[in-house]
PDB file of C-alpha atoms in Angstrom:
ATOM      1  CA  UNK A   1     -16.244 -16.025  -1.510  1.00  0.00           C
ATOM      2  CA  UNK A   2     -17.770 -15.432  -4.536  1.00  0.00           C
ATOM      3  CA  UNK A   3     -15.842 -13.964  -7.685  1.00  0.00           C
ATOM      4  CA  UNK A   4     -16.798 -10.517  -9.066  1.00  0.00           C
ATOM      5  CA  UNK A   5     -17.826  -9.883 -12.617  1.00  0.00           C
ATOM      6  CA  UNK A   6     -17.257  -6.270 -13.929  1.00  0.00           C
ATOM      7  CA  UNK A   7     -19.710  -5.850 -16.895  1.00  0.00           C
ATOM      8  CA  UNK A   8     -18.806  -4.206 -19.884  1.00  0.00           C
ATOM      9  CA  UNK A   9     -21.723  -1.672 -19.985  1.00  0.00           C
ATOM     10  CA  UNK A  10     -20.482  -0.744 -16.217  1.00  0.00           C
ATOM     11  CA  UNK A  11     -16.959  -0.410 -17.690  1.00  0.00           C
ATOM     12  CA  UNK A  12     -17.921   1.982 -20.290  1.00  0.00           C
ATOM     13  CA  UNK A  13     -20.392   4.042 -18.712  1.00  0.00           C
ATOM     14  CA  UNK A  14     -19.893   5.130 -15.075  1.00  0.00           C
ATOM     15  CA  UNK A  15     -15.825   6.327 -15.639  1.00  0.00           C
ATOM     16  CA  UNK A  16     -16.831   9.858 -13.800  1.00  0.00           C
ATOM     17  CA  UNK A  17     -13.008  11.417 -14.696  1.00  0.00           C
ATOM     18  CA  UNK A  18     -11.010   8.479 -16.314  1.00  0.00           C
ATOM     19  CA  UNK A  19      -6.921   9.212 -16.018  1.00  0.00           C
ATOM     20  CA  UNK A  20      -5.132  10.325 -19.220  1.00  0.00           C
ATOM     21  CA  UNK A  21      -3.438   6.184 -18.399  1.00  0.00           C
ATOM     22  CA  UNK A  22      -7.536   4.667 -18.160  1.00  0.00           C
ATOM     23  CA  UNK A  23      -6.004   2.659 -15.424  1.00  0.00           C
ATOM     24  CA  UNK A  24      -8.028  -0.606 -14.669  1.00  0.00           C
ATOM     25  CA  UNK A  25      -9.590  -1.419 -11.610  1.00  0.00           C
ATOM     26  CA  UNK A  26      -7.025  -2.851  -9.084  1.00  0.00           C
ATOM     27  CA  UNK A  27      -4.209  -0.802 -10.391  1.00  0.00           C
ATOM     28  CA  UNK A  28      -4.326   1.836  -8.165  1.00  0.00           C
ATOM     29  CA  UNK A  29      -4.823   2.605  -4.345  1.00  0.00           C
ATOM     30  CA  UNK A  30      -8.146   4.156  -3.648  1.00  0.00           C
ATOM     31  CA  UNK A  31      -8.443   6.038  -0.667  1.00  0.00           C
ATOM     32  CA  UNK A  32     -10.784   8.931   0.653  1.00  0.00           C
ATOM     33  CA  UNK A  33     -10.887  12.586  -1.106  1.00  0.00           C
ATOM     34  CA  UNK A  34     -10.878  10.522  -4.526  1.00  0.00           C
ATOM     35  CA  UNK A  35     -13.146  10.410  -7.666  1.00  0.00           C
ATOM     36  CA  UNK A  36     -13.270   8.536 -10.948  1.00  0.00           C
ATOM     37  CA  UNK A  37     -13.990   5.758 -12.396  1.00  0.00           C
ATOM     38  CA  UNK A  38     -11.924   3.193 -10.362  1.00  0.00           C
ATOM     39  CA  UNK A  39     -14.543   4.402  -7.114  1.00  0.00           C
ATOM     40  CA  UNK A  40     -17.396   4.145  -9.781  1.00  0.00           C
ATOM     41  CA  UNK A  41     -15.827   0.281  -9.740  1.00  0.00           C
ATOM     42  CA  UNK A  42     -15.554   0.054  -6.406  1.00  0.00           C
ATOM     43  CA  UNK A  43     -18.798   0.876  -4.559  1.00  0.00           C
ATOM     44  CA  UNK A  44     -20.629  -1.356  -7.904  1.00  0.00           C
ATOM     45  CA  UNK A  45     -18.600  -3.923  -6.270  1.00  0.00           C
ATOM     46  CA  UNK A  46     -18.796  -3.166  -2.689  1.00  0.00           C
ATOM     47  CA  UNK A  47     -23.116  -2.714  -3.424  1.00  0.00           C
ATOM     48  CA  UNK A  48     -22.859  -6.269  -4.857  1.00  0.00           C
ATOM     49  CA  UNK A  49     -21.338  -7.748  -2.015  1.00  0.00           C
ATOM     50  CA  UNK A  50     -23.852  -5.973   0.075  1.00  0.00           C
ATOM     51  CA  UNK A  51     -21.751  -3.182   1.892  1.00  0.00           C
ATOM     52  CA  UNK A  52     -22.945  -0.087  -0.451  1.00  0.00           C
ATOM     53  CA  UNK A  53     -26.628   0.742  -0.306  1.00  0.00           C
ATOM     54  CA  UNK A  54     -26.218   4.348  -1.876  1.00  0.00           C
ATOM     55  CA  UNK A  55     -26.225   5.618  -5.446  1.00  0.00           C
ATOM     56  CA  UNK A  56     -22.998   4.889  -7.221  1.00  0.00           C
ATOM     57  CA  UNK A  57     -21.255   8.484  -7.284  1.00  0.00           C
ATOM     58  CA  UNK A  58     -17.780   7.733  -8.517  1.00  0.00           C
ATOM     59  CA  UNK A  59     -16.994   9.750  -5.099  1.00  0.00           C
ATOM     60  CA  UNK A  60     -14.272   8.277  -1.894  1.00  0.00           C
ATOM     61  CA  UNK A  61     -16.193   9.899   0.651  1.00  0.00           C
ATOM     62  CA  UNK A  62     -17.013   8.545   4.580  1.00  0.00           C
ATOM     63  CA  UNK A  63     -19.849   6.618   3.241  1.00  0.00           C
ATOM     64  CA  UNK A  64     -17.627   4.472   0.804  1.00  0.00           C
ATOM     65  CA  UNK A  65     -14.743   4.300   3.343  1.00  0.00           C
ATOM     66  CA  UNK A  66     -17.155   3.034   5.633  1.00  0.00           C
ATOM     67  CA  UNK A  67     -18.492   0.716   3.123  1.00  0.00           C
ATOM     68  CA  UNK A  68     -15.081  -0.775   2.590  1.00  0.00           C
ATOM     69  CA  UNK A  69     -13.872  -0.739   6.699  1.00  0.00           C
ATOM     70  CA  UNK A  70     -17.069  -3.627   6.795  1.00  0.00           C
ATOM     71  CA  UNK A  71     -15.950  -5.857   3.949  1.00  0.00           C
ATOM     72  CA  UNK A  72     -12.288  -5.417   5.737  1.00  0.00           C
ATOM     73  CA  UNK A  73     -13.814  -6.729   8.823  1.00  0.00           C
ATOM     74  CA  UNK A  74     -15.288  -9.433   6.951  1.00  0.00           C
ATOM     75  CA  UNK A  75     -13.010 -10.732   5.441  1.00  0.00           C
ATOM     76  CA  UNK A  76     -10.677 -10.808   8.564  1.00  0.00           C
ATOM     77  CA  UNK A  77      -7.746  -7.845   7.111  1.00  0.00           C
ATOM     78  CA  UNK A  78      -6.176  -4.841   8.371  1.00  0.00           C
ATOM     79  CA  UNK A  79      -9.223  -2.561   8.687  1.00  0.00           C
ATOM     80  CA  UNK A  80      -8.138   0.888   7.615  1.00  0.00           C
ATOM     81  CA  UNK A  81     -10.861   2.002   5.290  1.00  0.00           C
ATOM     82  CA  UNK A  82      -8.043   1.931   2.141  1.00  0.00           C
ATOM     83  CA  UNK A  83      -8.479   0.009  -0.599  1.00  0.00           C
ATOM     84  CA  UNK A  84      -5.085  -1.411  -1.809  1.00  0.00           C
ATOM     85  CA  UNK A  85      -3.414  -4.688  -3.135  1.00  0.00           C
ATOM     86  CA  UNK A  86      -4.624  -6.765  -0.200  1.00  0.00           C
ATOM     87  CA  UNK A  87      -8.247  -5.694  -0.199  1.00  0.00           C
ATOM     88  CA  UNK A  88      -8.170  -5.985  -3.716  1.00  0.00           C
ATOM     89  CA  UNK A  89      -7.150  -9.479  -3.376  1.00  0.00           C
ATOM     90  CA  UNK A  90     -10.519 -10.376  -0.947  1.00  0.00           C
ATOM     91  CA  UNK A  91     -12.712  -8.903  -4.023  1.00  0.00           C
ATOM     92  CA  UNK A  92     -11.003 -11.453  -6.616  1.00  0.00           C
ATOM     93  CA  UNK A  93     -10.062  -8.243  -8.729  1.00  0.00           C
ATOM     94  CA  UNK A  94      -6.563  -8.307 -10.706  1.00  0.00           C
ATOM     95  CA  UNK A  95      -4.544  -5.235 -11.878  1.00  0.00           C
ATOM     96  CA  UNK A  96      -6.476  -5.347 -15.017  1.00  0.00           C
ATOM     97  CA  UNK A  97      -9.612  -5.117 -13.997  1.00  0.00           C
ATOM     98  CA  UNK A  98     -10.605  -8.729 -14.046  1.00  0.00           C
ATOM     99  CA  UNK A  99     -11.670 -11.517 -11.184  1.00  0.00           C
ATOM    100  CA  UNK A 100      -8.592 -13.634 -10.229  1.00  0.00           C
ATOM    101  CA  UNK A 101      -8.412 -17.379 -10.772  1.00  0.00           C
ATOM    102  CA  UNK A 102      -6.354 -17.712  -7.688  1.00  0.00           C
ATOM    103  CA  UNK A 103      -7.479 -18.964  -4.655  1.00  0.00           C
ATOM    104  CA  UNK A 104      -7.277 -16.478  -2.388  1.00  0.00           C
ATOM    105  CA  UNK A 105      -8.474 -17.852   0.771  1.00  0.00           C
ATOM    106  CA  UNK A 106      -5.466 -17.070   2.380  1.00  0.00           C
ATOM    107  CA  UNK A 107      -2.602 -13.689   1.621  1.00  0.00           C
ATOM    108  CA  UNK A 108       0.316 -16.300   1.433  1.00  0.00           C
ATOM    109  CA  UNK A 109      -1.525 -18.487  -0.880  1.00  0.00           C
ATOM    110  CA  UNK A 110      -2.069 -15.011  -3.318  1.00  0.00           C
ATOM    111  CA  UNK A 111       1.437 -14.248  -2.478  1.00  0.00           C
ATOM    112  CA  UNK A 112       3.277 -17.430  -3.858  1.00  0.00           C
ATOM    113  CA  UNK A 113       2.125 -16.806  -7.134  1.00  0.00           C
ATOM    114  CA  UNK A 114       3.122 -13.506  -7.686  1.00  0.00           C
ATOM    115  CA  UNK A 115       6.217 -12.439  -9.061  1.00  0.00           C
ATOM    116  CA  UNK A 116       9.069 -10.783  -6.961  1.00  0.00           C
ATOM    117  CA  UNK A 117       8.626  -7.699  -9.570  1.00  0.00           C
ATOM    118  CA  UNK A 118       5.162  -7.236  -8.986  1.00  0.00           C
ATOM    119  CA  UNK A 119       5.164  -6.915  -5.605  1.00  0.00           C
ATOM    120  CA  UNK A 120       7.841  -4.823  -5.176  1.00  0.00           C
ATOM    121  CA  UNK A 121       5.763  -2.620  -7.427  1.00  0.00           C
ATOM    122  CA  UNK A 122       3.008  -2.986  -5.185  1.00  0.00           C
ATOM    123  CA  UNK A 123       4.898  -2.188  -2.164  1.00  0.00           C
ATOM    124  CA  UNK A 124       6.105   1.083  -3.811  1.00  0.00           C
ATOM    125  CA  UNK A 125       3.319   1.859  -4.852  1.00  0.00           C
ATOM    126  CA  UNK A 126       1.516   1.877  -1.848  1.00  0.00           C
ATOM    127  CA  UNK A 127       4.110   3.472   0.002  1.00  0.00           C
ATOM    128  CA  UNK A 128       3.765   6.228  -2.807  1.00  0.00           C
ATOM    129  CA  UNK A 129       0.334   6.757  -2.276  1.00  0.00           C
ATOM    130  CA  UNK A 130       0.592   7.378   1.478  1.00  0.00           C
ATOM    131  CA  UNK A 131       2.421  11.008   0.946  1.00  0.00           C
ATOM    132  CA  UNK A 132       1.273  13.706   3.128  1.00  0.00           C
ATOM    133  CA  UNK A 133       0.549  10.999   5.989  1.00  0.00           C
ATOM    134  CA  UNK A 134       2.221  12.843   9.281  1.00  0.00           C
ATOM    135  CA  UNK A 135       4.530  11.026  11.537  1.00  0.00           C
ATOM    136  CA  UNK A 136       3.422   9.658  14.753  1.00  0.00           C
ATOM    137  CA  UNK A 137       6.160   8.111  17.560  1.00  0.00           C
ATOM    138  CA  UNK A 138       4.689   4.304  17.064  1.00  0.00           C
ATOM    139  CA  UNK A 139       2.161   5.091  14.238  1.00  0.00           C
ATOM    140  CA  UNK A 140       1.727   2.046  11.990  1.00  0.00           C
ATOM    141  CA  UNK A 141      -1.408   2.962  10.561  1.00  0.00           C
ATOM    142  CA  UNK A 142      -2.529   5.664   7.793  1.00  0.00           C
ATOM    143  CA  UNK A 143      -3.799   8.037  10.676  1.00  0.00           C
ATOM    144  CA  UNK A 144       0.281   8.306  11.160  1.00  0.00           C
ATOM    145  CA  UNK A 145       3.582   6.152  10.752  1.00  0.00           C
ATOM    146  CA  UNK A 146       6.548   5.858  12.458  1.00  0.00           C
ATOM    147  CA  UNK A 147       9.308   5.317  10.320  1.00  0.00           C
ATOM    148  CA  UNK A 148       9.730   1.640  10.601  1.00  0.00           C
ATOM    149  CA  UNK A 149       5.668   1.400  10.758  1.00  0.00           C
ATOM    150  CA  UNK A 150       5.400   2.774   7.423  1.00  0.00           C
ATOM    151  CA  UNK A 151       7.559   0.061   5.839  1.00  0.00           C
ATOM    152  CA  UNK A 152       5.525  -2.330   7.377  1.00  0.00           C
ATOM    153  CA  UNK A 153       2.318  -1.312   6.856  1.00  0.00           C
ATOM    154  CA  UNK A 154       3.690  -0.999   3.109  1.00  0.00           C
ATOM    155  CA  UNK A 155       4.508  -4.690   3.053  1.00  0.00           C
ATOM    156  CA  UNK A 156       1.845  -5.873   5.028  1.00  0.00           C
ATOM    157  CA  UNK A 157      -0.769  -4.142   1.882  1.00  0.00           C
ATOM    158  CA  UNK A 158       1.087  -6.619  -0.054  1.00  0.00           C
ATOM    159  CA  UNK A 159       1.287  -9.705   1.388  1.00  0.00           C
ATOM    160  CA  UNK A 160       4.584  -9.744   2.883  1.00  0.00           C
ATOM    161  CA  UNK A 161       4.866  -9.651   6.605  1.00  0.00           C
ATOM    162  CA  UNK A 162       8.307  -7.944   7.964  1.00  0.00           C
ATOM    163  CA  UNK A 163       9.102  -7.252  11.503  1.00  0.00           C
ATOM    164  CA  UNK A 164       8.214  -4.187  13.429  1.00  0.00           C
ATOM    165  CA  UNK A 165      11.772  -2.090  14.348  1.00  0.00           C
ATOM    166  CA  UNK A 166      14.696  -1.082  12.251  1.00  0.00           C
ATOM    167  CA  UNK A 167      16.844  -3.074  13.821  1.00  0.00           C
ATOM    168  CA  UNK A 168      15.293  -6.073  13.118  1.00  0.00           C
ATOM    169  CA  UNK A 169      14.226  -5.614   9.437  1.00  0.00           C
ATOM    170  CA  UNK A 170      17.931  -4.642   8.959  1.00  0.00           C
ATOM    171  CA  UNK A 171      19.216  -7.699  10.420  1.00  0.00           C
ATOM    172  CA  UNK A 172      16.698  -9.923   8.275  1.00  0.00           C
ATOM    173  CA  UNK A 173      17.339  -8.274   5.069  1.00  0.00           C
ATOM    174  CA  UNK A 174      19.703  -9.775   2.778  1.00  0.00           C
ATOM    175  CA  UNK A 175      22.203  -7.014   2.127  1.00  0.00           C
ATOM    176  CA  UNK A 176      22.858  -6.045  -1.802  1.00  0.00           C
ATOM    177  CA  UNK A 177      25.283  -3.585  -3.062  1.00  0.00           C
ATOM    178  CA  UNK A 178      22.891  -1.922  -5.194  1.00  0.00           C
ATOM    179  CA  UNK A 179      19.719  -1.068  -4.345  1.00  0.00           C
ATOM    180  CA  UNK A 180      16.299  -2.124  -6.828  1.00  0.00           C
ATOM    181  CA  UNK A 181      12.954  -1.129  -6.906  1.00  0.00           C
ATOM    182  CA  UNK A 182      11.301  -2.182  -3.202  1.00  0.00           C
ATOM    183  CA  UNK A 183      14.517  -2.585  -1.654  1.00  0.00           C
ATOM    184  CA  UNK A 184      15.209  -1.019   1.992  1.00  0.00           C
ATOM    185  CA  UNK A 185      17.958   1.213   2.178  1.00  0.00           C
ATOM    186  CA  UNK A 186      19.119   2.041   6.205  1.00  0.00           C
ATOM    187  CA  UNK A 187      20.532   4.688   7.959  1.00  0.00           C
ATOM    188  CA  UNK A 188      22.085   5.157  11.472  1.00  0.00           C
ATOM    189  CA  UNK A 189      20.954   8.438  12.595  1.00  0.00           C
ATOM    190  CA  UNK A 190      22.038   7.325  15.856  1.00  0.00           C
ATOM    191  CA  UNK A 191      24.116   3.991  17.024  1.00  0.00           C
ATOM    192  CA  UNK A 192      23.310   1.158  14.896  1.00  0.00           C
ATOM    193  CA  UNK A 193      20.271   0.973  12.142  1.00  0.00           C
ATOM    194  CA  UNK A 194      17.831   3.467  13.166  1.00  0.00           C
ATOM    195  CA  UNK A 195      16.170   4.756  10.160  1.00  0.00           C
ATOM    196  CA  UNK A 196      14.843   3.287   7.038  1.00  0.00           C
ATOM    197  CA  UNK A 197      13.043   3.755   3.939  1.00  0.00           C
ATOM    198  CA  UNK A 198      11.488   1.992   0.699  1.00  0.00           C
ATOM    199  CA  UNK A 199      13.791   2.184  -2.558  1.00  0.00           C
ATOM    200  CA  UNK A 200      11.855   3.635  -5.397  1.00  0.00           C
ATOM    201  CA  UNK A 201      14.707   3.808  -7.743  1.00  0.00           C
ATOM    202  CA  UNK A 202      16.327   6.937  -9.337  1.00  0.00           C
ATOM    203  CA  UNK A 203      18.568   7.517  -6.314  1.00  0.00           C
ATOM    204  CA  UNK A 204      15.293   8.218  -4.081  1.00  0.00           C
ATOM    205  CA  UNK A 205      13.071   6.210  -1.326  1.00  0.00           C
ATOM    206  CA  UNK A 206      10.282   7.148   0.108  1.00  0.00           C
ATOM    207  CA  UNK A 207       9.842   7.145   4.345  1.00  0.00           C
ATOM    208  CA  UNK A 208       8.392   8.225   6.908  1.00  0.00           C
ATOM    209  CA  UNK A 209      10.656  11.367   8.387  1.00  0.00           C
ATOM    210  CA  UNK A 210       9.820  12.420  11.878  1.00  0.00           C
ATOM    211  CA  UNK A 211      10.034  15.978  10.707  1.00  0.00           C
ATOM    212  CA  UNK A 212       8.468  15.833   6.737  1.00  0.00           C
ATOM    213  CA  UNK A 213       5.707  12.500   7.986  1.00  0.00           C
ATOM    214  CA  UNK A 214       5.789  10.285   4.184  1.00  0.00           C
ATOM    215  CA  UNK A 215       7.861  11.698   1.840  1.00  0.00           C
ATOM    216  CA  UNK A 216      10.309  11.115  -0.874  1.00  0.00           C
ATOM    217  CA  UNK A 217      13.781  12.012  -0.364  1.00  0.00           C
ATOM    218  CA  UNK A 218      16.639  11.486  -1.911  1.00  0.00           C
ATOM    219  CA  UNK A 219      20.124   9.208  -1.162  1.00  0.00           C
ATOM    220  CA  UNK A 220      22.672  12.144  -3.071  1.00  0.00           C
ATOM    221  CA  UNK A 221      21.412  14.347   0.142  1.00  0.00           C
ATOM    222  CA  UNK A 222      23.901  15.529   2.241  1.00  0.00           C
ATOM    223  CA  UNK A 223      21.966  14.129   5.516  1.00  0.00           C
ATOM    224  CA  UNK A 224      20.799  11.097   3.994  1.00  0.00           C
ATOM    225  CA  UNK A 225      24.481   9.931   2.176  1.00  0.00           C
ATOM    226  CA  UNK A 226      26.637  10.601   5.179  1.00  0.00           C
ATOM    227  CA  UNK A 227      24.383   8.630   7.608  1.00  0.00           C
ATOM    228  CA  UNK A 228      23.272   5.722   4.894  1.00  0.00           C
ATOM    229  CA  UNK A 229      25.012   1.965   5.617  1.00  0.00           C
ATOM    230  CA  UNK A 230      23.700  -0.008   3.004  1.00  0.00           C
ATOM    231  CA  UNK A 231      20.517  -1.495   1.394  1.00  0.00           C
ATOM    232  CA  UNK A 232      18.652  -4.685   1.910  1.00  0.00           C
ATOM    233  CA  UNK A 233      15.874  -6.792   0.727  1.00  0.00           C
ATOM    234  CA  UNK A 234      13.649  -8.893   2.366  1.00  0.00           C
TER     235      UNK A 234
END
């Protein structure tokens, strides 16, 4: 698959409503209902790669969500019309903008060489971005999570592939004291681990609550401290 090459003069002039951060290309989840520059980036890109026959608009609407659900398909990943670390990845685009020199013919090969860090900043952040997403009994896709779908789908944005239930993600975490940035943190709302969310530090994680759908709570809440048994990382 061939590299992409963001020019300079595309850079500078089609930023529609640049962030007060001018976040680079890659840094950030783009999903529908958005506009700046980052789409601007994005449907340049997906028009190269012959997806995007439309004027560039700096707009996330159905056309450029539909644009991005057929380079998912071909390039064989999660189809879900979002475009975050993973589909970043396919395009050869880097947090700052720039075409990777890693191979990425494969997510575990793209995987290896990142740092533990990074991802887990990845993982949050994608998790962050899917706020407002209700909660469905078995959801594991944007349309709606279950609790333990969320965390996967999280992961699976990233790279990392985690299993499916609670129970299982609990048992193949490594369990630390203290929980960091992309940790799990479990709770037994009823016998054994039944609930769990993503650590985003400052005493919160964010999950998928059957009542709120994605949200951020925090540990130092009544509910959430007296049913919490620990933290682990996978």
């Amino acid at each position: 698959m061939k590299k992409f090459v963001i020019s300079a003069a595309l850079a500078g002039g089609l930023f529609l409503a640049p962030t007060a951060a001018d976040a680079a290309f890659g840094d950030n989840t783009l999903r529908v209902g958005m506009s700046n520059g980052e789409v601007s980036q994005l449907q340049e890109t997906l028009k190269e790669e012959g997806h995007f026959n439309h004027s560039v608009t700096g707009y996330f609407g159905p056309i450029t969500r539909q644009a991005v659900i057929d380079f998912q398909r071909e390039q064989n990943i999660q189809v879900d019309g979002i475009v975050g670390p993973q589909t970043f990845g396919e395009m050869n685009v880097s947090g700052n903008g720039s075409s990777t020199t890693t191979s990425t013919s494969s997510n575990q090969t793209q995987v290896a060489g990142a740092s533990t860090t990074s991802n887990a900043t990845g993982i949050v952040n994608t998790a962050k971005s899917l706020q407002g997403t209700p909660y469905v009994w078995g959801g594991t896709s944007p349309s709606g999570f279950d609790c333990s779908g969320f965390i996967q789908y999280a992961f699976n944005q990233n790279g990392k592939s985690i299993p499916r239930t609670v129970s299982e993600m609990y048992n193949a975490s490594t369990k630390v004291s203290n929980p960091q940035v992309g940790d799990l943190v479990f709770f037994e709302t009823r016998t054994g681990p039944s609930h769990a969310g993503i650590y985003i530090g400052n005493n919160q994680f964010v999950h998928s609550g059957s009542s709120t759908g994605v949200t951020v709570a925090s540990l130092s809440n009544s509910y959430w401290s007296q049913t919490y048994i620990g933290a682990g990382r996978i």
